[in-house]
Amino acid sequence: MKKLINSPENVVREELEGIQLAHGDIVRVSFDPFYVARKDAPIKGKVGLVSGGGSGHEPMHGGFVGLGMLDAACPGHVFTSPTPDQMFEASKAVNGGAGILHIVKNYTGDVMNFDLAADMLREEKIDVASVLTDDDVAVQDSLYTAGRRGVGLTVLMEKLLGAAAEKGMDLAQLKALGDSIRATGRSMGMALTPCTVPHAGKPSFELGENEMEVGIGIHGEPGRKRVSLASADEITQMLMEPILSDLPFKSGESIILFVNGMGGTPLIELYIVYRRAAQIAEKHGLKIVRNLVGSYITSLEMAGTSITVLRANDNLISLWDAPVKTAGLRWGI
Amino acid sequence: MKKLINSPENVVREELEGIQLAHGDIVRVSFDPFYVARKDAPIKGKVGLVSGGGSGHEPMHGGFVGLGMLDAACPGHVFTSPTPDQMFEASKAVNGGAGILHIVKNYTGDVMNFDLAADMLREEKIDVASVLTDDDVAVQDSLYTAGRRGVGLTVLMEKLLGAAAEKGMDLAQLKALGDSIRATGRSMGMALTPCTVPHAGKPSFELGENEMEVGIGIHGEPGRKRVSLASADEITQMLMEPILSDLPFKSGESIILFVNGMGGTPLIELYIVYRRAAQIAEKHGLKIVRNLVGSYITSLEMAGTSITVLRANDNLISLWDAPVKTAGLRWGI
């Protein structure tokens, strides 16, 4: 196992120590239990946005804590849900009195634990709502989910709701906005290579020298099909077609297009995928009004890509353009 | 060869098409010859900053074109110097009448071609100066250089000179500032895995399952030593010790600390390296006043890291904090 780590059991703790040292101007890290909070939280009168999930998807979620995105993020062990007490403590720490919104990717463990944490918070008379992402069109149920998996849309969700919370939206409005984003965003991903969870020490699955997995999940869960290697243009078509036909996205609509790297894919390849995705979108009569290209929701060192398409309107564009200052995404301030 | 490409010969062209489609608000791409220029260039009265080098190191350099960094970047084929006519045309395209500064990594082909381009520009009565980076302490001469290789410091150089040019510094002042940055920044890198140049189709070198290469260059050139795998803390020590003792950096000094990923290394590992690098810097009595953690100067999908340390002062900190709006680095606007 070739990794820049000291020991599998200390990966998350030492990563968090690095984040605290590098980004102490933006965040503070709690080590018992693990969470990353905005340095200036709680912010009185602002809804606190809290997300979390297994580690190994960096910069998501810890890298999205800061002005204009999350108030706190709870990292579990690699590819393992965080615990309810992490979510409870993180939510309490960033509660500014206007309630807490949990942003939850649809995985059985995450959903259950955020539910438990919400119950604990309600017992303390803290208002809680939650928004789910389940944007992956590849499979209906999967190894770790009932229903679709939450993937790339989560990044856009955290950006957009973060901006809306910053502007003073209340909990009910944020929940409604989140649900509408959930309803109008779709994703699909693929992998060229597997990844290795540190405490497992070997790849979570095998892919032959001429094989790739289309429709894969962000933990290397099986996708739609294992097929022979194809060109970037063909792969992009294999992802875009199911995404566009699922909602469906209709000619004349505006979209935000997000081409994501799985962790081990160089940026030069992501632009080749973006090129084809943009051409396909245009052929469908879609207008790309904003975009994001880079590795923002990853699967350790997996090579591959995912594409997310979100229906856009003037309100979402204005939220997208709002300032953000986090370790993983930054503009406008 | 597992890559998201269509054909080796079209990698750079299609990447540039993707950049044009994704970042048309910031840059315009020339396809004959290849270069990426600021959309708003030339800017009258501002020195034009132009860099370039082989492709495969993305986001460097094309991703650093825009407000507060470069005016233009010339991408060669993967790991191959761009040609003098690219540099000449890019420089002319962004010439606002205050001269052109070339930022050149110390590789034989790059140096020679930028020299030829400078001669061509002088024949057109355009003032040209150039700043070299040769910050890699690993080896004195190398496969592709007389003298040290230019590596991670180039990213900081482009950020800092870009801010200074934006503030109105003239060509001689920028050249002097660049030379002082060159004199006070040092880097070293290592690789866990090799990378594959698309038109070669196989890895440029081999590393055994329990081996790593310390002191490697950004094209996979051999480094100081091939040794057994070590822990992240040990690896960080192997990089930091030669960097700190080379200049040397002295107790009480302020520094900018940059932990870079080689392309295939997940962010979670880079923070583990940053953690140890910061601890070592502190033990040496150095004060980290700014930092950067991420994959900014890469070697395709190579797994590994490099560390750059630059002596800082109030002037550099103010230039570091100045706004930047490029595809690869963005803040403040």
PDB file of N, CA and C in Angstrom, chain A residues 68-119:
ATOM      1  N   GLY A  68     -19.767  31.262   3.753  1.00  0.00           N
ATOM      2  CA  GLY A  68     -20.472  30.960   2.509  1.00  0.00           C
ATOM      3  C   GLY A  68     -20.699  29.491   2.234  1.00  0.00           C
ATOM      4  N   MET A  69     -20.244  28.608   3.126  1.00  0.00           N
ATOM      5  CA  MET A  69     -20.558  27.181   2.947  1.00  0.00           C
ATOM      6  C   MET A  69     -21.000  26.600   4.296  1.00  0.00           C
ATOM      7  N   LEU A  70     -20.299  25.611   4.803  1.00  0.00           N
ATOM      8  CA  LEU A  70     -20.754  24.932   6.021  1.00  0.00           C
ATOM      9  C   LEU A  70     -20.294  25.638   7.294  1.00  0.00           C
ATOM     10  N   ASP A  71     -21.091  25.449   8.359  1.00  0.00           N
ATOM     11  CA  ASP A  71     -20.658  25.882   9.687  1.00  0.00           C
ATOM     12  C   ASP A  71     -19.851  24.783  10.373  1.00  0.00           C
ATOM     13  N   ALA A  72     -20.150  23.537  10.044  1.00  0.00           N
ATOM     14  CA  ALA A  72     -19.373  22.439  10.632  1.00  0.00           C
ATOM     15  C   ALA A  72     -19.467  21.205   9.755  1.00  0.00           C
ATOM     16  N   ALA A  73     -18.447  20.358   9.872  1.00  0.00           N
ATOM     17  CA  ALA A  73     -18.399  19.082   9.154  1.00  0.00           C
ATOM     18  C   ALA A  73     -17.874  18.010  10.096  1.00  0.00           C
ATOM     19  N   CYS A  74     -18.477  16.819   9.995  1.00  0.00           N
ATOM     20  CA  CYS A  74     -18.088  15.703  10.859  1.00  0.00           C
ATOM     21  C   CYS A  74     -17.466  14.603  10.008  1.00  0.00           C
ATOM     22  N   PRO A  75     -16.166  14.362  10.154  1.00  0.00           N
ATOM     23  CA  PRO A  75     -15.523  13.293   9.397  1.00  0.00           C
ATOM     24  C   PRO A  75     -15.564  11.970  10.147  1.00  0.00           C
ATOM     25  N   GLY A  76     -16.056  10.933   9.495  1.00  0.00           N
ATOM     26  CA  GLY A  76     -15.936   9.590  10.052  1.00  0.00           C
ATOM     27  C   GLY A  76     -14.574   9.009   9.704  1.00  0.00           C
ATOM     28  N   HIS A  77     -14.330   7.778  10.087  1.00  0.00           N
ATOM     29  CA  HIS A  77     -13.150   7.103   9.573  1.00  0.00           C
ATOM     30  C   HIS A  77     -13.309   6.980   8.060  1.00  0.00           C
ATOM     31  N   VAL A  78     -12.250   6.544   7.383  1.00  0.00           N
ATOM     32  CA  VAL A  78     -12.302   6.488   5.921  1.00  0.00           C
ATOM     33  C   VAL A  78     -13.465   5.601   5.461  1.00  0.00           C
ATOM     34  N   PHE A  79     -14.322   6.171   4.646  1.00  0.00           N
ATOM     35  CA  PHE A  79     -15.482   5.488   4.059  1.00  0.00           C
ATOM     36  C   PHE A  79     -16.420   4.917   5.132  1.00  0.00           C
ATOM     37  N   THR A  80     -16.486   5.551   6.298  1.00  0.00           N
ATOM     38  CA  THR A  80     -17.324   5.082   7.400  1.00  0.00           C
ATOM     39  C   THR A  80     -18.102   6.268   7.961  1.00  0.00           C
ATOM     40  N   SER A  81     -19.371   6.077   8.213  1.00  0.00           N
ATOM     41  CA  SER A  81     -20.193   7.186   8.704  1.00  0.00           C
ATOM     42  C   SER A  81     -19.664   7.732  10.022  1.00  0.00           C
ATOM     43  N   PRO A  82     -19.774   9.037  10.198  1.00  0.00           N
ATOM     44  CA  PRO A  82     -19.488   9.601  11.515  1.00  0.00           C
ATOM     45  C   PRO A  82     -20.580   9.165  12.500  1.00  0.00           C
ATOM     46  N   THR A  83     -20.337   9.380  13.774  1.00  0.00           N
ATOM     47  CA  THR A  83     -21.271   8.919  14.804  1.00  0.00           C
ATOM     48  C   THR A  83     -22.242  10.038  15.190  1.00  0.00           C
ATOM     49  N   PRO A  84     -23.398   9.656  15.757  1.00  0.00           N
ATOM     50  CA  PRO A  84     -24.377  10.679  16.156  1.00  0.00           C
ATOM     51  C   PRO A  84     -23.797  11.702  17.131  1.00  0.00           C
ATOM     52  N   ASP A  85     -22.902  11.282  18.031  1.00  0.00           N
ATOM     53  CA  ASP A  85     -22.380  12.258  18.997  1.00  0.00           C
ATOM     54  C   ASP A  85     -21.511  13.312  18.324  1.00  0.00           C
ATOM     55  N   GLN A  86     -20.812  12.935  17.234  1.00  0.00           N
ATOM     56  CA  GLN A  86     -20.064  13.948  16.474  1.00  0.00           C
ATOM     57  C   GLN A  86     -21.024  14.990  15.906  1.00  0.00           C
ATOM     58  N   MET A  87     -22.110  14.491  15.305  1.00  0.00           N
ATOM     59  CA  MET A  87     -23.081  15.387  14.656  1.00  0.00           C
ATOM     60  C   MET A  87     -23.776  16.260  15.696  1.00  0.00           C
ATOM     61  N   PHE A  88     -24.062  15.659  16.850  1.00  0.00           N
ATOM     62  CA  PHE A  88     -24.729  16.377  17.943  1.00  0.00           C
ATOM     63  C   PHE A  88     -23.825  17.493  18.475  1.00  0.00           C
ATOM     64  N   GLU A  89     -22.570  17.150  18.771  1.00  0.00           N
ATOM     65  CA  GLU A  89     -21.651  18.145  19.330  1.00  0.00           C
ATOM     66  C   GLU A  89     -21.327  19.243  18.313  1.00  0.00           C
ATOM     67  N   ALA A  90     -21.128  18.845  17.065  1.00  0.00           N
ATOM     68  CA  ALA A  90     -20.831  19.841  16.030  1.00  0.00           C
ATOM     69  C   ALA A  90     -22.012  20.791  15.853  1.00  0.00           C
ATOM     70  N   SER A  91     -23.221  20.235  15.859  1.00  0.00           N
ATOM     71  CA  SER A  91     -24.413  21.070  15.671  1.00  0.00           C
ATOM     72  C   SER A  91     -24.580  22.030  16.841  1.00  0.00           C
ATOM     73  N   LYS A  92     -24.374  21.526  18.056  1.00  0.00           N
ATOM     74  CA  LYS A  92     -24.478  22.411  19.224  1.00  0.00           C
ATOM     75  C   LYS A  92     -23.439  23.527  19.167  1.00  0.00           C
ATOM     76  N   ALA A  93     -22.256  23.181  18.712  1.00  0.00           N
ATOM     77  CA  ALA A  93     -21.152  24.153  18.701  1.00  0.00           C
ATOM     78  C   ALA A  93     -21.399  25.299  17.725  1.00  0.00           C
ATOM     79  N   VAL A  94     -22.220  25.062  16.688  1.00  0.00           N
ATOM     80  CA  VAL A  94     -22.435  26.117  15.692  1.00  0.00           C
ATOM     81  C   VAL A  94     -23.879  26.628  15.712  1.00  0.00           C
ATOM     82  N   ASN A  95     -24.592  26.320  16.772  1.00  0.00           N
ATOM     83  CA  ASN A  95     -25.983  26.753  16.881  1.00  0.00           C
ATOM     84  C   ASN A  95     -26.068  28.219  17.291  1.00  0.00           C
ATOM     85  N   GLY A  96     -26.502  29.042  16.369  1.00  0.00           N
ATOM     86  CA  GLY A  96     -26.628  30.476  16.639  1.00  0.00           C
ATOM     87  C   GLY A  96     -28.045  30.873  17.000  1.00  0.00           C
ATOM     88  N   GLY A  97     -28.884  29.877  17.301  1.00  0.00           N
ATOM     89  CA  GLY A  97     -30.234  30.180  17.756  1.00  0.00           C
ATOM     90  C   GLY A  97     -31.286  30.167  16.659  1.00  0.00           C
ATOM     91  N   ALA A  98     -30.871  29.995  15.413  1.00  0.00           N
ATOM     92  CA  ALA A  98     -31.837  29.999  14.305  1.00  0.00           C
ATOM     93  C   ALA A  98     -32.063  28.596  13.745  1.00  0.00           C
ATOM     94  N   GLY A  99     -31.553  27.600  14.459  1.00  0.00           N
ATOM     95  CA  GLY A  99     -31.748  26.225  14.013  1.00  0.00           C
ATOM     96  C   GLY A  99     -30.560  25.686  13.237  1.00  0.00           C
ATOM     97  N   ILE A 100     -30.630  24.379  13.006  1.00  0.00           N
ATOM     98  CA  ILE A 100     -29.529  23.660  12.349  1.00  0.00           C
ATOM     99  C   ILE A 100     -30.089  22.908  11.145  1.00  0.00           C
ATOM    100  N   LEU A 101     -29.406  23.023  10.020  1.00  0.00           N
ATOM    101  CA  LEU A 101     -29.765  22.224   8.847  1.00  0.00           C
ATOM    102  C   LEU A 101     -28.670  21.195   8.600  1.00  0.00           C
ATOM    103  N   HIS A 102     -29.068  19.932   8.574  1.00  0.00           N
ATOM    104  CA  HIS A 102     -28.133  18.856   8.239  1.00  0.00           C
ATOM    105  C   HIS A 102     -28.196  18.563   6.745  1.00  0.00           C
ATOM    106  N   ILE A 103     -27.036  18.535   6.115  1.00  0.00           N
ATOM    107  CA  ILE A 103     -26.960  18.139   4.705  1.00  0.00           C
ATOM    108  C   ILE A 103     -26.391  16.730   4.675  1.00  0.00           C
ATOM    109  N   VAL A 104     -27.204  15.772   4.209  1.00  0.00           N
ATOM    110  CA  VAL A 104     -26.900  14.356   4.385  1.00  0.00           C
ATOM    111  C   VAL A 104     -26.874  13.640   3.035  1.00  0.00           C
ATOM    112  N   LYS A 105     -25.783  12.993   2.745  1.00  0.00           N
ATOM    113  CA  LYS A 105     -25.717  12.151   1.545  1.00  0.00           C
ATOM    114  C   LYS A 105     -26.475  10.860   1.843  1.00  0.00           C
ATOM    115  N   ASN A 106     -27.195  10.360   0.855  1.00  0.00           N
ATOM    116  CA  ASN A 106     -28.036   9.194   1.094  1.00  0.00           C
ATOM    117  C   ASN A 106     -27.249   7.886   1.156  1.00  0.00           C
ATOM    118  N   TYR A 107     -26.696   7.624   2.349  1.00  0.00           N
ATOM    119  CA  TYR A 107     -26.100   6.325   2.691  1.00  0.00           C
ATOM    120  C   TYR A 107     -26.740   5.891   3.997  1.00  0.00           C
ATOM    121  N   THR A 108     -27.001   4.619   4.137  1.00  0.00           N
ATOM    122  CA  THR A 108     -27.794   4.131   5.259  1.00  0.00           C
ATOM    123  C   THR A 108     -27.242   4.603   6.604  1.00  0.00           C
ATOM    124  N   GLY A 109     -25.924   4.471   6.788  1.00  0.00           N
ATOM    125  CA  GLY A 109     -25.309   4.861   8.059  1.00  0.00           C
ATOM    126  C   GLY A 109     -25.416   6.353   8.316  1.00  0.00           C
ATOM    127  N   ASP A 110     -25.138   7.154   7.301  1.00  0.00           N
ATOM    128  CA  ASP A 110     -25.209   8.608   7.457  1.00  0.00           C
ATOM    129  C   ASP A 110     -26.623   9.041   7.823  1.00  0.00           C
ATOM    130  N   VAL A 111     -27.597   8.491   7.100  1.00  0.00           N
ATOM    131  CA  VAL A 111     -28.993   8.892   7.311  1.00  0.00           C
ATOM    132  C   VAL A 111     -29.434   8.535   8.735  1.00  0.00           C
ATOM    133  N   MET A 112     -29.119   7.315   9.154  1.00  0.00           N
ATOM    134  CA  MET A 112     -29.513   6.858  10.488  1.00  0.00           C
ATOM    135  C   MET A 112     -28.858   7.699  11.575  1.00  0.00           C
ATOM    136  N   ASN A 113     -27.582   7.967  11.425  1.00  0.00           N
ATOM    137  CA  ASN A 113     -26.867   8.706  12.472  1.00  0.00           C
ATOM    138  C   ASN A 113     -27.272  10.174  12.531  1.00  0.00           C
ATOM    139  N   PHE A 114     -27.514  10.780  11.376  1.00  0.00           N
ATOM    140  CA  PHE A 114     -27.999  12.167  11.400  1.00  0.00           C
ATOM    141  C   PHE A 114     -29.406  12.225  12.009  1.00  0.00           C
ATOM    142  N   ASP A 115     -30.213  11.189  11.772  1.00  0.00           N
ATOM    143  CA  ASP A 115     -31.545  11.129  12.392  1.00  0.00           C
ATOM    144  C   ASP A 115     -31.438  11.077  13.917  1.00  0.00           C
ATOM    145  N   LEU A 116     -30.537  10.220  14.398  1.00  0.00           N
ATOM    146  CA  LEU A 116     -30.344  10.106  15.850  1.00  0.00           C
ATOM    147  C   LEU A 116     -29.850  11.429  16.441  1.00  0.00           C
ATOM    148  N   ALA A 117     -28.908  12.057  15.736  1.00  0.00           N
ATOM    149  CA  ALA A 117     -28.380  13.335  16.222  1.00  0.00           C
ATOM    150  C   ALA A 117     -29.478  14.396  16.255  1.00  0.00           C
ATOM    151  N   ALA A 118     -30.352  14.372  15.242  1.00  0.00           N
ATOM    152  CA  ALA A 118     -31.447  15.351  15.204  1.00  0.00           C
ATOM    153  C   ALA A 118     -32.371  15.148  16.403  1.00  0.00           C
ATOM    154  N   ASP A 119     -32.653  13.890  16.749  1.00  0.00           N
ATOM    155  CA  ASP A 119     -33.482  13.616  17.936  1.00  0.00           C
ATOM    156  C   ASP A 119     -32.823  14.173  19.191  1.00  0.00           C
TER     157      ASP A 119
END
